[in-house]
CSV table of C-alpha atoms and ligand atoms in Angstrom, one decimal:
chain,number,residue,atom,x,y,z
L,1,UNK,CA,-75.9,-16.1,-113.6
L,2,UNK,CA,-73.9,-13.7,-111.2
L,3,UNK,CA,-71.0,-11.9,-112.6
L,4,UNK,CA,-67.8,-12.4,-111.1
L,5,UNK,CA,-66.0,-9.1,-110.0
L,6,UNK,CA,-62.4,-9.4,-110.7
L,7,UNK,CA,-59.2,-7.6,-109.4
L,8,UNK,CA,-56.4,-8.0,-112.1
L,9,UNK,CA,-53.0,-7.6,-110.4
L,10,UNK,CA,-50.2,-7.1,-113.2
L,11,UNK,CA,-52.9,-6.1,-115.9
L,12,UNK,CA,-50.4,-4.9,-118.4
L,13,UNK,CA,-48.3,-8.0,-118.5
L,14,UNK,CA,-48.5,-11.2,-120.2
L,15,UNK,CA,-50.8,-13.0,-117.7
L,16,UNK,CA,-52.7,-9.8,-117.4
L,17,UNK,CA,-53.3,-9.4,-121.1
L,18,UNK,CA,-54.6,-13.2,-121.5
L,19,UNK,CA,-57.0,-12.6,-118.7
L,20,UNK,CA,-58.3,-9.5,-120.2
L,21,UNK,CA,-58.9,-11.3,-123.3
L,22,UNK,CA,-61.0,-13.9,-121.6
L,23,UNK,CA,-63.0,-11.2,-119.7
L,24,UNK,CA,-63.7,-9.4,-123.1
L,25,UNK,CA,-64.9,-12.7,-124.5
L,26,UNK,CA,-67.3,-13.2,-121.5
L,27,UNK,CA,-68.9,-9.8,-120.5
L,28,UNK,CA,-71.9,-11.8,-119.0
L,29,UNK,CA,-69.8,-13.8,-116.6
L,30,UNK,CA,-67.0,-11.5,-115.7
L,31,UNK,CA,-66.5,-7.8,-114.8
L,32,UNK,CA,-63.1,-6.2,-114.5
L,33,UNK,CA,-63.7,-4.4,-111.2
L,34,UNK,CA,-60.1,-3.2,-110.7
L,35,UNK,CA,-56.8,-3.6,-112.2
L,36,UNK,CA,-53.2,-2.9,-111.3
L,37,UNK,CA,-49.6,-2.0,-113.2
L,38,UNK,CA,-46.4,-0.8,-111.9
L,39,UNK,CA,-45.5,2.0,-114.5
L,40,UNK,CA,-47.1,1.3,-117.9
L,41,UNK,CA,-49.3,4.4,-118.0
L,42,UNK,CA,-50.2,3.9,-121.7
L,43,UNK,CA,-51.3,0.2,-121.0
L,44,UNK,CA,-53.2,1.2,-118.2
L,45,UNK,CA,-55.1,4.1,-120.2
L,46,UNK,CA,-56.0,1.6,-122.9
L,47,UNK,CA,-57.4,-0.8,-120.3
L,48,UNK,CA,-59.6,1.9,-118.6
L,49,UNK,CA,-61.0,3.0,-122.0
L,50,UNK,CA,-61.8,-0.6,-122.8
L,51,UNK,CA,-63.0,-2.0,-119.6
L,52,UNK,CA,-64.0,1.0,-117.5
L,53,UNK,CA,-63.0,-0.6,-114.1
L,54,UNK,CA,-64.2,1.0,-110.9
L,55,UNK,CA,-60.6,1.2,-109.5
L,56,UNK,CA,-57.1,1.0,-110.7
L,57,UNK,CA,-53.8,1.4,-109.1
L,58,UNK,CA,-50.2,2.2,-110.2
L,59,UNK,CA,-47.5,1.1,-108.0
L,60,UNK,CA,-45.0,3.6,-109.2
L,61,UNK,CA,-45.7,6.9,-107.7
L,62,UNK,CA,-44.5,9.0,-110.7
L,63,UNK,CA,-46.5,6.8,-113.1
L,64,UNK,CA,-49.6,7.3,-110.9
L,65,UNK,CA,-49.3,11.1,-111.1
L,66,UNK,CA,-49.1,10.9,-114.9
L,67,UNK,CA,-52.1,8.6,-115.0
L,68,UNK,CA,-53.9,10.8,-112.8
L,69,UNK,CA,-53.5,13.8,-115.3
L,70,UNK,CA,-54.4,11.7,-118.2
L,71,UNK,CA,-57.5,10.2,-116.7
L,72,UNK,CA,-58.8,13.6,-116.0
L,73,UNK,CA,-57.8,15.3,-119.6
L,74,UNK,CA,-59.7,12.2,-121.3
L,75,UNK,CA,-62.7,12.4,-118.9
L,76,UNK,CA,-62.1,8.9,-117.4
L,77,UNK,CA,-61.9,10.2,-113.9
L,78,UNK,CA,-64.9,8.1,-112.9
L,79,UNK,CA,-62.4,5.4,-112.5
L,80,UNK,CA,-60.9,5.7,-108.8
L,81,UNK,CA,-57.0,5.8,-108.9
L,82,UNK,CA,-54.9,4.5,-106.0
L,83,UNK,CA,-51.1,4.8,-105.9
L,84,UNK,CA,-48.4,2.7,-104.3
L,85,UNK,CA,-47.9,-0.3,-102.4
L,86,UNK,CA,-50.8,0.3,-100.0
L,87,UNK,CA,-53.1,0.9,-102.8
L,88,UNK,CA,-52.3,-2.4,-104.3
L,89,UNK,CA,-53.1,-4.1,-101.0
L,90,UNK,CA,-56.5,-2.2,-100.8
L,91,UNK,CA,-57.4,-3.0,-104.5
L,92,UNK,CA,-56.9,-6.7,-103.5
L,93,UNK,CA,-58.9,-6.6,-100.3
L,94,UNK,CA,-61.8,-4.3,-101.5
L,95,UNK,CA,-65.2,-6.0,-100.3
L,96,UNK,CA,-66.8,-5.9,-103.9
L,97,UNK,CA,-64.1,-8.1,-105.3
L,98,UNK,CA,-64.8,-11.9,-105.6
L,99,UNK,CA,-61.6,-13.0,-107.4
L,100,UNK,CA,-58.2,-11.8,-107.5
L,101,UNK,CA,-55.9,-12.8,-110.6
L,102,UNK,CA,-52.3,-12.7,-109.3
L,103,UNK,CA,-50.3,-11.7,-112.4
L,104,UNK,CA,-47.6,-9.4,-110.8
L,105,UNK,CA,-44.1,-10.7,-111.3
L,106,UNK,CA,-41.6,-11.4,-108.5
L,107,UNK,CA,-41.9,-10.9,-104.9
L,108,UNK,CA,-43.4,-7.5,-105.5
L,109,UNK,CA,-46.7,-9.4,-105.8
L,110,UNK,CA,-46.6,-10.9,-102.4
L,111,UNK,CA,-48.1,-8.1,-100.3
L,112,UNK,CA,-51.2,-7.7,-102.4
L,113,UNK,CA,-51.5,-11.5,-102.8
L,114,UNK,CA,-51.3,-12.0,-99.0
L,115,UNK,CA,-54.1,-9.3,-98.7
L,116,UNK,CA,-56.4,-11.1,-101.2
L,117,UNK,CA,-55.6,-14.5,-99.3
L,118,UNK,CA,-56.3,-13.1,-95.9
L,119,UNK,CA,-59.6,-11.5,-97.0
L,120,UNK,CA,-60.7,-14.8,-98.2
L,121,UNK,CA,-60.9,-14.1,-102.0
L,122,UNK,CA,-60.7,-16.7,-104.8
L,123,UNK,CA,-57.1,-16.3,-105.8
L,124,UNK,CA,-56.0,-17.3,-109.3
L,125,UNK,CA,-52.2,-17.7,-108.5
L,126,UNK,CA,-49.7,-17.1,-111.4
L,127,UNK,CA,-47.3,-15.3,-109.3
L,128,UNK,CA,-45.3,-18.3,-107.9
L,129,UNK,CA,-42.6,-16.1,-106.3
L,130,UNK,CA,-45.3,-15.0,-103.7
L,131,UNK,CA,-46.0,-18.8,-102.6
L,132,UNK,CA,-42.2,-19.8,-103.0
L,133,UNK,CA,-41.2,-17.0,-100.5
L,134,UNK,CA,-44.1,-17.1,-98.0
L,135,UNK,CA,-44.4,-21.0,-98.1
L,136,UNK,CA,-46.0,-22.3,-95.0
L,137,UNK,CA,-47.2,-18.8,-93.9
L,138,UNK,CA,-49.1,-18.6,-97.1
L,139,UNK,CA,-50.7,-21.9,-96.6
L,140,UNK,CA,-51.7,-21.2,-93.0
L,141,UNK,CA,-53.3,-17.8,-94.1
L,142,UNK,CA,-55.2,-19.4,-96.7
L,143,UNK,CA,-56.7,-22.0,-94.5
L,144,UNK,CA,-57.6,-19.5,-91.7
L,145,UNK,CA,-59.6,-17.2,-94.1
L,146,UNK,CA,-60.8,-20.2,-96.3
L,147,UNK,CA,-59.6,-18.4,-99.4
L,148,UNK,CA,-59.8,-20.5,-102.5
L,149,UNK,CA,-56.5,-20.8,-104.5
L,150,UNK,CA,-56.7,-21.8,-108.1
L,151,UNK,CA,-53.4,-22.4,-109.7
L,152,UNK,CA,-53.1,-20.8,-113.2
L,153,UNK,CA,-49.4,-21.6,-113.7
L,154,UNK,CA,-50.0,-24.2,-116.4
L,155,UNK,CA,-48.3,-27.1,-114.8
L,156,UNK,CA,-50.1,-26.7,-111.6
L,157,UNK,CA,-53.3,-26.1,-113.3
L,158,UNK,CA,-52.8,-29.2,-115.2
L,159,UNK,CA,-52.2,-31.1,-111.9
L,160,UNK,CA,-55.1,-29.4,-110.3
L,161,UNK,CA,-57.1,-30.5,-113.2
L,162,UNK,CA,-56.0,-34.3,-113.1
L,163,UNK,CA,-56.9,-34.2,-109.3
L,164,UNK,CA,-60.5,-34.0,-110.0
L,165,UNK,CA,-63.2,-31.5,-109.1
L,166,UNK,CA,-63.3,-32.4,-105.2
L,167,UNK,CA,-59.7,-31.7,-104.8
L,168,UNK,CA,-58.7,-28.5,-102.7
L,169,UNK,CA,-55.2,-27.0,-102.8
L,170,UNK,CA,-53.0,-27.3,-99.6
L,171,UNK,CA,-54.2,-30.9,-98.9
L,172,UNK,CA,-52.2,-34.0,-99.8
L,173,UNK,CA,-54.2,-35.7,-102.7
L,174,UNK,CA,-55.4,-39.2,-101.9
L,175,UNK,CA,-53.9,-42.0,-103.6
L,176,UNK,CA,-51.0,-40.2,-105.6
L,177,UNK,CA,-47.6,-41.8,-106.0
L,178,UNK,CA,-46.0,-38.9,-107.6
L,179,UNK,CA,-46.5,-35.6,-109.5
L,180,UNK,CA,-44.7,-35.2,-112.9
L,181,UNK,CA,-44.0,-31.5,-113.7
L,182,UNK,CA,-43.2,-31.1,-117.4
L,183,UNK,CA,-40.5,-28.7,-118.5
L,184,UNK,CA,-39.9,-27.5,-122.0
L,185,UNK,CA,-36.1,-27.3,-121.4
L,186,UNK,CA,-36.0,-23.7,-122.7
L,187,UNK,CA,-34.1,-22.2,-125.5
L,188,UNK,CA,-30.7,-23.7,-124.4
L,189,UNK,CA,-31.9,-27.3,-124.1
L,190,UNK,CA,-29.4,-28.6,-126.7
L,191,UNK,CA,-26.7,-25.9,-126.1
L,192,UNK,CA,-23.2,-26.7,-124.8
L,193,UNK,CA,-22.2,-25.6,-121.3
L,194,UNK,CA,-19.9,-22.9,-122.8
L,195,UNK,CA,-22.5,-21.4,-125.0
L,196,UNK,CA,-25.1,-21.3,-122.4
L,197,UNK,CA,-22.9,-19.4,-120.0
L,198,UNK,CA,-22.4,-16.7,-122.5
L,199,UNK,CA,-25.8,-16.6,-123.8
L,200,UNK,CA,-27.2,-13.0,-124.4
L,201,UNK,CA,-30.5,-11.5,-123.2
L,202,UNK,CA,-31.8,-11.6,-126.7
L,203,UNK,CA,-31.2,-15.4,-126.9
L,204,UNK,CA,-32.6,-16.1,-123.3
L,205,UNK,CA,-35.8,-14.4,-123.9
L,206,UNK,CA,-36.7,-16.3,-127.1
L,207,UNK,CA,-38.7,-19.1,-125.7
L,208,UNK,CA,-39.5,-22.0,-128.2
L,209,UNK,CA,-43.1,-22.5,-127.2
L,210,UNK,CA,-44.6,-19.8,-124.9
L,211,UNK,CA,-44.7,-16.0,-125.1
L,212,UNK,CA,-44.3,-14.5,-121.6
L,213,UNK,CA,-42.9,-11.6,-119.7
L,214,UNK,CA,-38.8,-11.1,-119.7
L,215,UNK,CA,-38.2,-12.4,-116.2
L,216,UNK,CA,-40.0,-15.8,-116.4
L,217,UNK,CA,-38.5,-16.2,-119.9
L,218,UNK,CA,-35.1,-15.9,-118.6
L,219,UNK,CA,-36.1,-18.4,-115.7
L,220,UNK,CA,-37.2,-20.8,-118.3
L,221,UNK,CA,-33.8,-20.5,-119.9
L,222,UNK,CA,-31.9,-21.2,-116.7
L,223,UNK,CA,-34.7,-23.8,-115.6
L,224,UNK,CA,-35.2,-21.6,-112.5
L,225,UNK,CA,-38.7,-21.5,-113.6
L,226,UNK,CA,-39.0,-25.2,-113.1
L,227,UNK,CA,-37.1,-25.0,-110.0
L,228,UNK,CA,-39.7,-22.4,-108.5
L,229,UNK,CA,-42.4,-24.5,-109.8
L,230,UNK,CA,-41.1,-27.6,-107.9
L,231,UNK,CA,-41.1,-25.5,-104.8
L,232,UNK,CA,-44.6,-24.2,-105.9
L,233,UNK,CA,-46.0,-27.7,-106.3
L,234,UNK,CA,-44.8,-28.8,-103.0
L,235,UNK,CA,-46.8,-26.0,-101.2
L,236,UNK,CA,-50.0,-26.1,-103.4
L,237,UNK,CA,-50.3,-30.0,-103.4
L,238,UNK,CA,-48.7,-30.7,-100.0
L,239,UNK,CA,-46.3,-33.2,-101.5
L,240,UNK,CA,-42.7,-33.8,-100.5
L,241,UNK,CA,-40.1,-32.7,-103.0
L,242,UNK,CA,-39.1,-36.4,-103.2
L,243,UNK,CA,-42.4,-37.2,-104.8
L,244,UNK,CA,-42.4,-34.7,-107.4
L,245,UNK,CA,-40.4,-35.2,-110.7
L,246,UNK,CA,-39.3,-33.2,-113.5
L,247,UNK,CA,-39.7,-34.5,-117.0
L,248,UNK,CA,-38.3,-32.5,-120.2
L,249,UNK,CA,-41.0,-32.4,-122.8
L,250,UNK,CA,-39.9,-30.1,-125.5
L,251,UNK,CA,-43.2,-29.8,-127.2
L,252,UNK,CA,-45.1,-28.3,-124.3
L,253,UNK,CA,-48.3,-30.2,-125.0
L,254,UNK,CA,-48.4,-32.1,-121.9
L,255,UNK,CA,-48.6,-29.6,-119.2
L,256,UNK,CA,-48.2,-32.0,-116.3
L,257,UNK,CA,-49.1,-35.3,-115.1
L,258,UNK,CA,-50.2,-37.2,-111.8
L,259,UNK,CA,-49.4,-40.8,-111.2
L,260,UNK,CA,-51.5,-42.6,-108.9
L,261,UNK,CA,-51.0,-45.5,-106.6
L,262,UNK,CA,-52.7,-48.1,-108.7
L,263,UNK,CA,-50.2,-47.2,-111.6
L,264,UNK,CA,-52.5,-44.9,-113.7
L,265,UNK,CA,-51.1,-41.7,-115.0
L,266,UNK,CA,-53.5,-38.7,-115.9
L,267,UNK,CA,-52.0,-35.8,-117.9
L,268,UNK,CA,-53.7,-32.6,-119.3
L,269,UNK,CA,-52.9,-31.7,-122.8
L,270,UNK,CA,-53.5,-28.4,-124.9
L,271,UNK,CA,-51.8,-25.9,-127.0
L,272,UNK,CA,-49.3,-23.9,-125.2
L,273,UNK,CA,-51.5,-20.9,-124.6
L,274,UNK,CA,-52.0,-19.4,-121.1
L,275,UNK,CA,-55.7,-18.6,-121.8
L,276,UNK,CA,-56.5,-22.3,-121.2
L,277,UNK,CA,-55.4,-22.7,-117.6
L,278,UNK,CA,-56.6,-19.0,-116.8
L,279,UNK,CA,-60.1,-19.8,-118.3
L,280,UNK,CA,-60.2,-23.0,-116.3
L,281,UNK,CA,-59.5,-21.2,-113.2
L,282,UNK,CA,-61.9,-18.4,-113.8
L,283,UNK,CA,-64.8,-20.5,-114.7
L,284,UNK,CA,-64.1,-23.3,-112.1
L,285,UNK,CA,-65.9,-25.6,-111.4
L,286,UNK,CA,-67.5,-24.9,-115.0
L,287,UNK,CA,-65.9,-24.6,-118.2
L,288,UNK,CA,-65.9,-21.6,-120.5
L,289,UNK,CA,-64.8,-21.0,-124.2
L,290,UNK,CA,-61.2,-19.8,-124.4
L,291,UNK,CA,-60.7,-19.4,-128.3
L,292,UNK,CA,-57.5,-21.2,-127.8
L,293,UNK,CA,-56.7,-23.6,-130.7
L,294,UNK,CA,-57.5,-27.3,-130.8
L,295,UNK,CA,-54.5,-29.6,-130.9
L,296,UNK,CA,-54.0,-30.7,-134.6
L,297,UNK,CA,-53.5,-34.4,-134.2
L,298,UNK,CA,-52.6,-34.9,-137.8
L,299,UNK,CA,-49.5,-32.6,-137.6
L,300,UNK,CA,-48.5,-33.6,-134.0
L,301,UNK,CA,-46.0,-36.2,-134.9
L,302,UNK,CA,-44.4,-37.0,-131.6
L,303,UNK,CA,-44.1,-36.2,-128.0
L,304,UNK,CA,-40.4,-36.5,-126.6
L,305,UNK,CA,-39.4,-36.9,-122.9
L,306,UNK,CA,-35.9,-36.5,-121.6
L,307,UNK,CA,-34.1,-36.4,-118.1
L,308,UNK,CA,-33.3,-33.0,-116.9
L,309,UNK,CA,-29.4,-32.4,-117.2
L,310,UNK,CA,-28.6,-30.8,-113.7
L,311,UNK,CA,-24.8,-30.3,-114.8
L,312,UNK,CA,-25.7,-27.7,-117.4
L,313,UNK,CA,-28.9,-26.5,-115.6
L,314,UNK,CA,-28.1,-26.7,-111.8
L,315,UNK,CA,-31.4,-24.8,-110.8
L,316,UNK,CA,-33.5,-27.9,-109.9
L,317,UNK,CA,-30.8,-29.0,-107.6
L,318,UNK,CA,-30.8,-25.5,-106.0
L,319,UNK,CA,-34.7,-25.8,-105.2
L,320,UNK,CA,-34.3,-29.4,-103.8
L,321,UNK,CA,-31.6,-28.3,-101.5
L,322,UNK,CA,-33.5,-24.8,-100.6
L,323,UNK,CA,-36.7,-27.1,-99.7
L,324,UNK,CA,-34.6,-29.4,-97.7
L,325,UNK,CA,-32.8,-26.4,-95.8
L,326,UNK,CA,-35.9,-24.8,-94.8
L,327,UNK,CA,-38.0,-21.6,-95.5
L,328,UNK,CA,-35.3,-19.0,-95.3
L,329,UNK,CA,-33.4,-20.8,-98.1
L,330,UNK,CA,-36.3,-20.4,-100.6
L,331,UNK,CA,-36.6,-16.7,-100.0
L,332,UNK,CA,-32.7,-16.4,-100.5
L,333,UNK,CA,-32.9,-18.4,-103.7
L,334,UNK,CA,-35.6,-16.3,-105.1
L,335,UNK,CA,-34.2,-13.0,-103.9
L,336,UNK,CA,-30.7,-13.7,-105.6
L,337,UNK,CA,-32.4,-15.1,-108.8
L,338,UNK,CA,-34.6,-11.9,-109.1
L,339,UNK,CA,-31.6,-9.6,-108.9
L,340,UNK,CA,-29.2,-11.6,-111.1
L,341,UNK,CA,-32.1,-11.9,-113.7
L,342,UNK,CA,-32.6,-8.1,-113.6
L,343,UNK,CA,-28.8,-7.4,-113.9
L,344,UNK,CA,-28.5,-10.0,-116.7
L,345,UNK,CA,-31.5,-8.4,-118.6
L,346,UNK,CA,-29.7,-5.1,-118.3
L,347,UNK,CA,-26.4,-6.3,-119.7
L,348,UNK,CA,-24.8,-6.1,-116.4
L,349,UNK,CA,-23.7,-9.8,-116.0
L,350,UNK,CA,-23.2,-13.0,-118.0
L,351,UNK,CA,-25.9,-15.6,-118.1
L,352,UNK,CA,-23.6,-18.0,-116.3
L,353,UNK,CA,-23.5,-15.5,-113.4
L,354,UNK,CA,-27.1,-16.2,-112.6
L,355,UNK,CA,-26.2,-19.9,-111.6
L,356,UNK,CA,-23.1,-18.9,-109.7
L,357,UNK,CA,-24.7,-16.2,-107.6
L,358,UNK,CA,-27.8,-18.2,-106.7
L,359,UNK,CA,-25.6,-21.0,-105.6
L,360,UNK,CA,-23.5,-18.6,-103.6
L,361,UNK,CA,-26.6,-16.7,-102.3
L,362,UNK,CA,-27.8,-20.0,-100.8
L,363,UNK,CA,-24.8,-20.9,-99.1
L,364,UNK,CA,-24.0,-17.3,-97.7
L,365,UNK,CA,-27.4,-16.5,-96.5
L,366,UNK,CA,-29.7,-19.5,-96.0
L,367,UNK,CA,-28.4,-20.2,-92.4
L,368,UNK,CA,-28.3,-16.5,-91.5
L,369,UNK,CA,-31.7,-15.8,-90.5
L,370,UNK,CA,-34.2,-17.4,-88.0
L,371,UNK,CA,-37.4,-18.8,-89.5
L,372,UNK,CA,-39.8,-16.2,-90.5
L,373,UNK,CA,-43.0,-15.8,-88.3
L,374,UNK,CA,-44.7,-13.3,-90.5
L,375,UNK,CA,-44.5,-11.5,-93.8
L,376,UNK,CA,-42.4,-8.8,-92.3
L,377,UNK,CA,-39.7,-11.3,-91.6
L,378,UNK,CA,-40.0,-12.6,-95.2
L,379,UNK,CA,-39.8,-9.1,-96.8
L,380,UNK,CA,-36.8,-8.3,-94.5
L,381,UNK,CA,-34.7,-11.3,-95.6
L,382,UNK,CA,-35.5,-10.6,-99.2
L,383,UNK,CA,-34.3,-6.9,-98.8
L,384,UNK,CA,-31.2,-8.0,-97.1
L,385,UNK,CA,-30.3,-10.6,-99.7
L,386,UNK,CA,-31.4,-8.4,-102.6
L,387,UNK,CA,-29.1,-5.4,-101.6
L,388,UNK,CA,-26.0,-7.7,-101.1
L,389,UNK,CA,-26.4,-8.7,-104.8
L,390,UNK,CA,-27.5,-5.5,-106.6
L,391,UNK,CA,-24.5,-3.7,-107.5
K,1,LIG,P1,-45.0,-9.6,-117.3
K,1,LIG,O1,-43.6,-9.0,-116.9
K,1,LIG,O2,-45.3,-9.7,-118.5
K,1,LIG,O3,-46.0,-8.6,-116.4
K,1,LIG,C1,-45.7,-8.3,-115.1
K,1,LIG,C2,-46.9,-7.2,-114.5
K,1,LIG,O4,-46.5,-7.1,-113.2
K,1,LIG,C3,-47.0,-6.1,-115.4
K,1,LIG,O5,-48.5,-5.7,-115.2
K,1,LIG,C4,-46.2,-5.2,-114.4
K,1,LIG,O6,-46.6,-3.6,-114.5
K,1,LIG,C5,-46.5,-5.6,-113.0
K,1,LIG,N1,-45.4,-5.3,-112.1
K,1,LIG,C6,-44.0,-5.4,-112.5
K,1,LIG,N2,-43.2,-5.2,-111.3
K,1,LIG,C7,-44.0,-4.6,-110.5
K,1,LIG,C8,-43.8,-4.1,-109.1
K,1,LIG,N3,-42.8,-3.8,-108.6
K,1,LIG,N4,-45.1,-3.8,-108.4
K,1,LIG,C9,-46.2,-3.9,-109.0
K,1,LIG,N5,-46.5,-4.5,-110.1
K,1,LIG,C10,-45.5,-4.8,-110.9
K,1,LIG,O7,-44.8,-10.8,-116.3
K,1,LIG,P2,-45.8,-12.0,-116.6
K,1,LIG,O8,-47.3,-11.8,-117.2
K,1,LIG,O9,-45.0,-12.9,-117.7
K,1,LIG,O10,-45.6,-13.0,-115.5
K,1,LIG,C11,-46.3,-12.6,-114.3
K,1,LIG,C12,-46.2,-13.7,-113.1
K,1,LIG,O11,-47.0,-14.9,-113.8
K,1,LIG,C13,-44.9,-14.2,-112.8
K,1,LIG,O12,-44.9,-14.5,-111.4
K,1,LIG,C14,-44.7,-15.4,-113.7
K,1,LIG,O13,-43.7,-16.4,-113.1
K,1,LIG,C15,-46.2,-16.0,-113.7
K,1,LIG,N6,-46.4,-16.9,-114.7
K,1,LIG,C16,-46.4,-16.3,-116.0
K,1,LIG,C17,-46.6,-17.1,-117.3
K,1,LIG,C18,-46.7,-16.5,-118.7
K,1,LIG,O14,-47.1,-17.0,-119.4
K,1,LIG,N7,-46.3,-15.1,-118.6
K,1,LIG,C19,-47.1,-18.3,-117.0
K,1,LIG,C20,-47.1,-18.9,-115.8
K,1,LIG,C21,-46.8,-18.2,-114.7
K,1,LIG,P3,-45.9,-2.7,-115.7
K,1,LIG,O15,-46.4,-3.3,-117.1
K,1,LIG,O16,-46.4,-1.3,-115.3
K,1,LIG,O17,-44.5,-2.9,-115.6
K,2,LIG,MG1,-45.3,-22.8,-115.6
């Protein structure tokens, strides 16, 4: 069996750690060829000691310099160190890399993901913001280079599994009536509108079912995560937004569903542990052990479903509006959200301000720019919107 050489972008984060766990379980099948982080020098050092990758990259320059001295001091300088944005792009495009795991958070992940897609890698996509912002351009780049995209966002991976082994992303699946994205509803599912508006960062990052990085945890609390996932599903599965529904399912056992024209609905179920979708995509088209616990059917008493409340959580409506308005709107939606989530986490604004400003950002900026024709345009729109909201 050939060993797959993996480039892990965002190796020190939540997706990164789950991926490392799987690589460690299967040294005969996977090699950590390269890994990246932003500024977590300690995390990166531990990883170099454990996995001895050929290359690593720190996005943050000062962190890169610190890591450089530590690698030398510990006799680990055999691992080549790249620093900065260009280093990330080079890491993802390295000819020895077979598979790139896109686990950077936010639009910061777009350029390295683009580099992986353009060089025809297998891309295991967690970084939904990259696809949300680049949209059609991303799809075209993947088609041009024949890069294989395997979704590891759990909902999209569930849908991908339900579509069967012959399905390839970016083509409209045959005989499908609609996609059903499940959503936990987040920590504020049952809160009053007033309580939601004044929720604290500590309350927002406490997800009932999943352990994730801080940004996506806040996105789950605003339901912006599902909003971004709706846009992600639209591009990945070439389905119109009107044929993608969101269902609240508080237990997070059903990870999503596909309804076919004949009335059959297929679902993918499992414990809420990201190692399942990551393992599925890493081993695709085969299966490997993930060490994820089995579902306990004697304890699982009920699976509940609810309709999303768009009044308390308007994010899904923002996403539908953005998709109907064209590609600039999705970039504006994402940029405003990223800035506002970062401000909220720093204690710089109220939870409710995220909704207000995302709505404001869409109406202020979505009609202001021409349709992007390349990544430079995407990044320029992002930068302008971002600078307006970052006080
Ligand atoms: P984390 O915050 O846990 O990790 C983010 C990773 O990205 C870290 O390695 C971090 O490095 C790195 N990073 C952060 N900012 C930058 C930057 N500017 N440039 C380069 N690298 C950067 O995030 P998650 O793992 O939770 O999420 C990653 C992505 O996966 C997101 O897009 C999220 O939506 C998606 N996803 C996550 C799921 C989950 O369960 N966590 C589930 C489904 C999707 P450092 O540690 O040095 O800061
Ligand atoms: Mg998800």
